Every structure is written in structure tokens, then in C-alpha cells.
CSV table of C-alpha atoms in Angstrom, one decimal:
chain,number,residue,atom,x,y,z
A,72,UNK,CA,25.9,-2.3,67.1
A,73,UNK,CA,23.9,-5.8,66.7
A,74,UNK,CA,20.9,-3.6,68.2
A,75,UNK,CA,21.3,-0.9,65.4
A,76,UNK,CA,21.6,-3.6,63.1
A,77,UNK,CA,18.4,-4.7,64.4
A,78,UNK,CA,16.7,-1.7,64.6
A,79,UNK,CA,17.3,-0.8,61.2
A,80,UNK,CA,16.4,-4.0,59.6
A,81,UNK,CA,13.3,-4.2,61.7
A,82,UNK,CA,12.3,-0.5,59.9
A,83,UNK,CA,12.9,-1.8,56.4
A,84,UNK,CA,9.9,-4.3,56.9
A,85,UNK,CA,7.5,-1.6,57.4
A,86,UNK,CA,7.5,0.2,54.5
A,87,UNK,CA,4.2,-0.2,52.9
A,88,UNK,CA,3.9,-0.4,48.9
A,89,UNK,CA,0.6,0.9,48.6
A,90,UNK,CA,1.8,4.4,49.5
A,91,UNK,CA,5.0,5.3,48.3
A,92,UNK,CA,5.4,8.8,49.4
A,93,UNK,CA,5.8,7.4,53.1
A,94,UNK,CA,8.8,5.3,51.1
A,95,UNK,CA,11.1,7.6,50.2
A,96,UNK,CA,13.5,8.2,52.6
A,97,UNK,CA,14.8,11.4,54.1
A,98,UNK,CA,18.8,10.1,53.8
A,99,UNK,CA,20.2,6.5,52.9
A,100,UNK,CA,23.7,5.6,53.7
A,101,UNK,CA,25.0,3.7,51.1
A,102,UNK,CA,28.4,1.2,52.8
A,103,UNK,CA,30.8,0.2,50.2
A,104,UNK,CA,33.5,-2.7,50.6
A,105,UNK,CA,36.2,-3.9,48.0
A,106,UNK,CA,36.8,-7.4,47.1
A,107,UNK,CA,39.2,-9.2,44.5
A,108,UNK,CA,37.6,-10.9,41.8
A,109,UNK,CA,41.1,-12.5,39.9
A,110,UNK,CA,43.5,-9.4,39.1
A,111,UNK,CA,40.5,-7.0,39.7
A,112,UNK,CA,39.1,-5.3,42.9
A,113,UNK,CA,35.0,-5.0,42.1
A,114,UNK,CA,32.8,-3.3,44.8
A,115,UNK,CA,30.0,-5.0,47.2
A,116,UNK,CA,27.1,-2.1,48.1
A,117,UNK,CA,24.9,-2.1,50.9
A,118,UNK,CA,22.6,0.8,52.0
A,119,UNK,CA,20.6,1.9,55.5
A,120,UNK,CA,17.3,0.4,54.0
A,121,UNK,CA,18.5,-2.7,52.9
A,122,UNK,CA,21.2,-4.1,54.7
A,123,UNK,CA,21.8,-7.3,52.1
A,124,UNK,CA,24.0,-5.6,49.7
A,125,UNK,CA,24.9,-6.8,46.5
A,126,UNK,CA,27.6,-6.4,43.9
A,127,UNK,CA,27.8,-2.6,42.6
A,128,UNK,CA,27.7,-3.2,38.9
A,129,UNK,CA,24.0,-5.0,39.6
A,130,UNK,CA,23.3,-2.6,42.8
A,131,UNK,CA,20.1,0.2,43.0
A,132,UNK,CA,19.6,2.6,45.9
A,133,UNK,CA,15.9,3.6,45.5
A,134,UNK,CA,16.0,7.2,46.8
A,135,UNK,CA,13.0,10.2,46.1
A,136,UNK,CA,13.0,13.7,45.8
A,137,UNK,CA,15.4,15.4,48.0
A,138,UNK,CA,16.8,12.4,49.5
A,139,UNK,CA,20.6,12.9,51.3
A,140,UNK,CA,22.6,10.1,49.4
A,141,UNK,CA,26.2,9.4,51.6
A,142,UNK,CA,28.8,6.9,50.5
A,143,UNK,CA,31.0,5.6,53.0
A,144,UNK,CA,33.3,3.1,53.5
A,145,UNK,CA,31.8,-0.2,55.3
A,146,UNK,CA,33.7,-1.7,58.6
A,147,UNK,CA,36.8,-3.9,56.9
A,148,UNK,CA,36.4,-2.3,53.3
A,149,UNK,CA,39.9,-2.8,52.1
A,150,UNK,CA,39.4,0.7,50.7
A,151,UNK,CA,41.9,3.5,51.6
A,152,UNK,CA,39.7,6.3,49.6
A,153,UNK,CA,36.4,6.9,47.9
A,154,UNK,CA,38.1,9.2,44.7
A,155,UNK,CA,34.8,10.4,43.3
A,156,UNK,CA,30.8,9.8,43.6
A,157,UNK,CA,29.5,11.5,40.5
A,158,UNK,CA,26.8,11.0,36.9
A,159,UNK,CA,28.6,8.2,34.5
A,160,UNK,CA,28.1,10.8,31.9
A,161,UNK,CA,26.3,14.2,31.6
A,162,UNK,CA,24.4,15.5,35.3
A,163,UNK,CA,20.8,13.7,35.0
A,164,UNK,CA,17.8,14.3,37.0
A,165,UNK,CA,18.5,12.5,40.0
A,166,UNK,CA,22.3,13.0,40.2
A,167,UNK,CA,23.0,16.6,40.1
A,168,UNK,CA,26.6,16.6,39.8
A,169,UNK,CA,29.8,15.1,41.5
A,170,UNK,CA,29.0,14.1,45.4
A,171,UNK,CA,30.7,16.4,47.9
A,172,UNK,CA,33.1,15.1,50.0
A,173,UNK,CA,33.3,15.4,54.0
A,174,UNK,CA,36.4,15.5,55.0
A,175,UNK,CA,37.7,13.1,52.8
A,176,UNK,CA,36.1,9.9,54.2
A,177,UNK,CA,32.7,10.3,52.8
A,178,UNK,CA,30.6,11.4,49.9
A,179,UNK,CA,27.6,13.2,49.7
A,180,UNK,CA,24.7,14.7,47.6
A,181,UNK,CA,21.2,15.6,47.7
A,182,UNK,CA,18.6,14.0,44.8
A,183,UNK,CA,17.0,17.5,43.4
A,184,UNK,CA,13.7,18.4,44.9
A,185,UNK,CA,11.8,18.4,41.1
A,186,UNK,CA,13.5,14.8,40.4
A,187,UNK,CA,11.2,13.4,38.2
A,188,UNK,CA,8.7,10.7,40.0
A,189,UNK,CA,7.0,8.4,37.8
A,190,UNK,CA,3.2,8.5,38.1
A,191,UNK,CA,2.7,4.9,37.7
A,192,UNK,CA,4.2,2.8,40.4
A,193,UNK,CA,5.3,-0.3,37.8
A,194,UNK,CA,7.6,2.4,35.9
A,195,UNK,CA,11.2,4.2,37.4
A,196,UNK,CA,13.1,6.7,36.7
A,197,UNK,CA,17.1,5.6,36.7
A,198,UNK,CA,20.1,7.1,36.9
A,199,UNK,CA,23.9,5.4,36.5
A,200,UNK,CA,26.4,6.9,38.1
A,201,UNK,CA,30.3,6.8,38.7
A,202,UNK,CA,32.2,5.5,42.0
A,203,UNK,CA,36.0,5.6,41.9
A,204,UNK,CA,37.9,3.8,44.9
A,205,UNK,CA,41.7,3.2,45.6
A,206,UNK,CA,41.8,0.0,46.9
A,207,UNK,CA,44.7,-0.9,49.7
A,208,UNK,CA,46.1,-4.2,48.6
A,209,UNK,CA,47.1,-2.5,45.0
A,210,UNK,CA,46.9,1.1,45.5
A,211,UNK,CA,44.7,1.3,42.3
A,212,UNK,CA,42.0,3.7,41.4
A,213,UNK,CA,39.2,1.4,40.0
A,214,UNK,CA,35.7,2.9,38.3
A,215,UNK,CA,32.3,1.3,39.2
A,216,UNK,CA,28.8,2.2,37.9
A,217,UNK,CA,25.9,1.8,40.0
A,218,UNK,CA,22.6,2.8,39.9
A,219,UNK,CA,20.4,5.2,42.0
A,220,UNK,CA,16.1,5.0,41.4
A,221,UNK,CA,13.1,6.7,41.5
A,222,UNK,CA,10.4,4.4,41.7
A,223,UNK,CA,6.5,5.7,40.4
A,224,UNK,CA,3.8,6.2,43.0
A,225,UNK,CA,0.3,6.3,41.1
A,226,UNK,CA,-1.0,9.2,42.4
């Protein structure tokens, strides 16, 4: 596992700006884990690109056209299910509707293949979206909004 771990965070370094089409990734996993923050459970992200992680509500997955998004739960998540993966409000361009789910442990999707790709690499195209978890200390379904981007490629 410390190898994979390895591995992987040896592959983020080699992404090279200056030619972002070799940047988008074919699939990113995206690991979630609950912690309590006072009398609410808020959700920690971390993806297969970049293994650092960050709280969800702060939290972008940079995906491209026809990207495979999966949402699982990370190693000691403290939760029992992932309830839905879908748009915070109305379907946008990169998330096309509420994330399938495989048998019942993880969530999936694939960003559409005419997402819109900014043509300038300083601008992004962003999308919100919904998680809902049940956490296992309180049994509680609790909604986060996290983001998933499109960033431009100048060409």
C-alpha cells in the first residue's frame, strides 16, 4: 500500500502546465472521511491526483471531458453510507445528473464528453455539487457541497 501511495504521488508531480490536454485525467477517485466538528459531522476529501485532501466545503477535483468521477469511502471514514453524489441544483455541464451507485459502496459518473473547456488556461469552468453521507457515530444523513473543475487550456 505505502508503494501505491508512492507511486501515485510520484505521478502527480509530472503533470506539466504548459499542456493541459495531457492533464486531464482518464478517472479520479475521489476518498471521503467524516469527522466531528462540535455537534456536526463535516467531510475531509482527498482524490487519486492529489493525495492531500482538504475539507469538502473548500475541496475541487479538477476533472476534463469524459473523465470517470468515483466517490468512495477512505480507509477509517466513520461513514456507514454515501446516500447520494449528485448537481447542488439543476444538472450543469460537468455534472450530468445524480452519480450511480456500485453496489452500494461507491458512486460514480462520467463528466460529458462536450463539457465546456475554457480556452484560456487562467479561467475554469465550475460546477457545485451535492454529497449526502450517514455518518456511524450518529446515524445522521448530513449534505456537503463540493466542487468539481474544468480548468482552460489556451489552445
Amino acid at each position: 500500500v505505502l508503494l501505491f501511495a508512492i507511486l501515485v504521488a510520484g505521478g502527480c508531480n509530472q503533470a506539466d502546465d504548459s499542456d493541459n490536454s495531457t492533464r486531464y485525467p482518464d478517472k479520479v477517485t475521489i476518498y471521503l472521511k467524516a469527522y466531528e466538528d462540535g455537534n456536526a459531522m463535516k467531510l475531509r476529501m482527498s482524490d487519486s491526483r492529489e493525495g492531500t485532501g482538504a475539507d469538502a466545503k473548500t475541496y475541487y477535483t479538477d476533472v476534463g471531458p469524459g473523465t470517470k468521477v468515483v466517490w468512495k469511502r477512505a480507509k477509517d471514514s466513520q461513514i456507514s453510507s454515501i446516500k447520494k453524489v449528485g448537481p447542488a441544483t439543476d444538472k450543469g455541464p460537468i455534472f450530468p445528473g445524480d452519480a450511480k451507485s456500485i453496489f452500494g459502496k461507491i458512486r460514480r459518473i462520467k463528466v460529458p464528453a462536450n463539457a465546456p473547456v475554457p480556452k484560456d488556461k487562467e479561467e475554469e469552468t465550475v460546477e457545485q455539487y451535492e454529497i449526502i453521507f450517514k455518518d456511524k457515530k450518529h446515524n445522521t444523513d448530513w449534505p456537503i457541497d463540493p466542487y468539481l473543475r474544468i480548468r482552460g487550456t489556451d489552445q
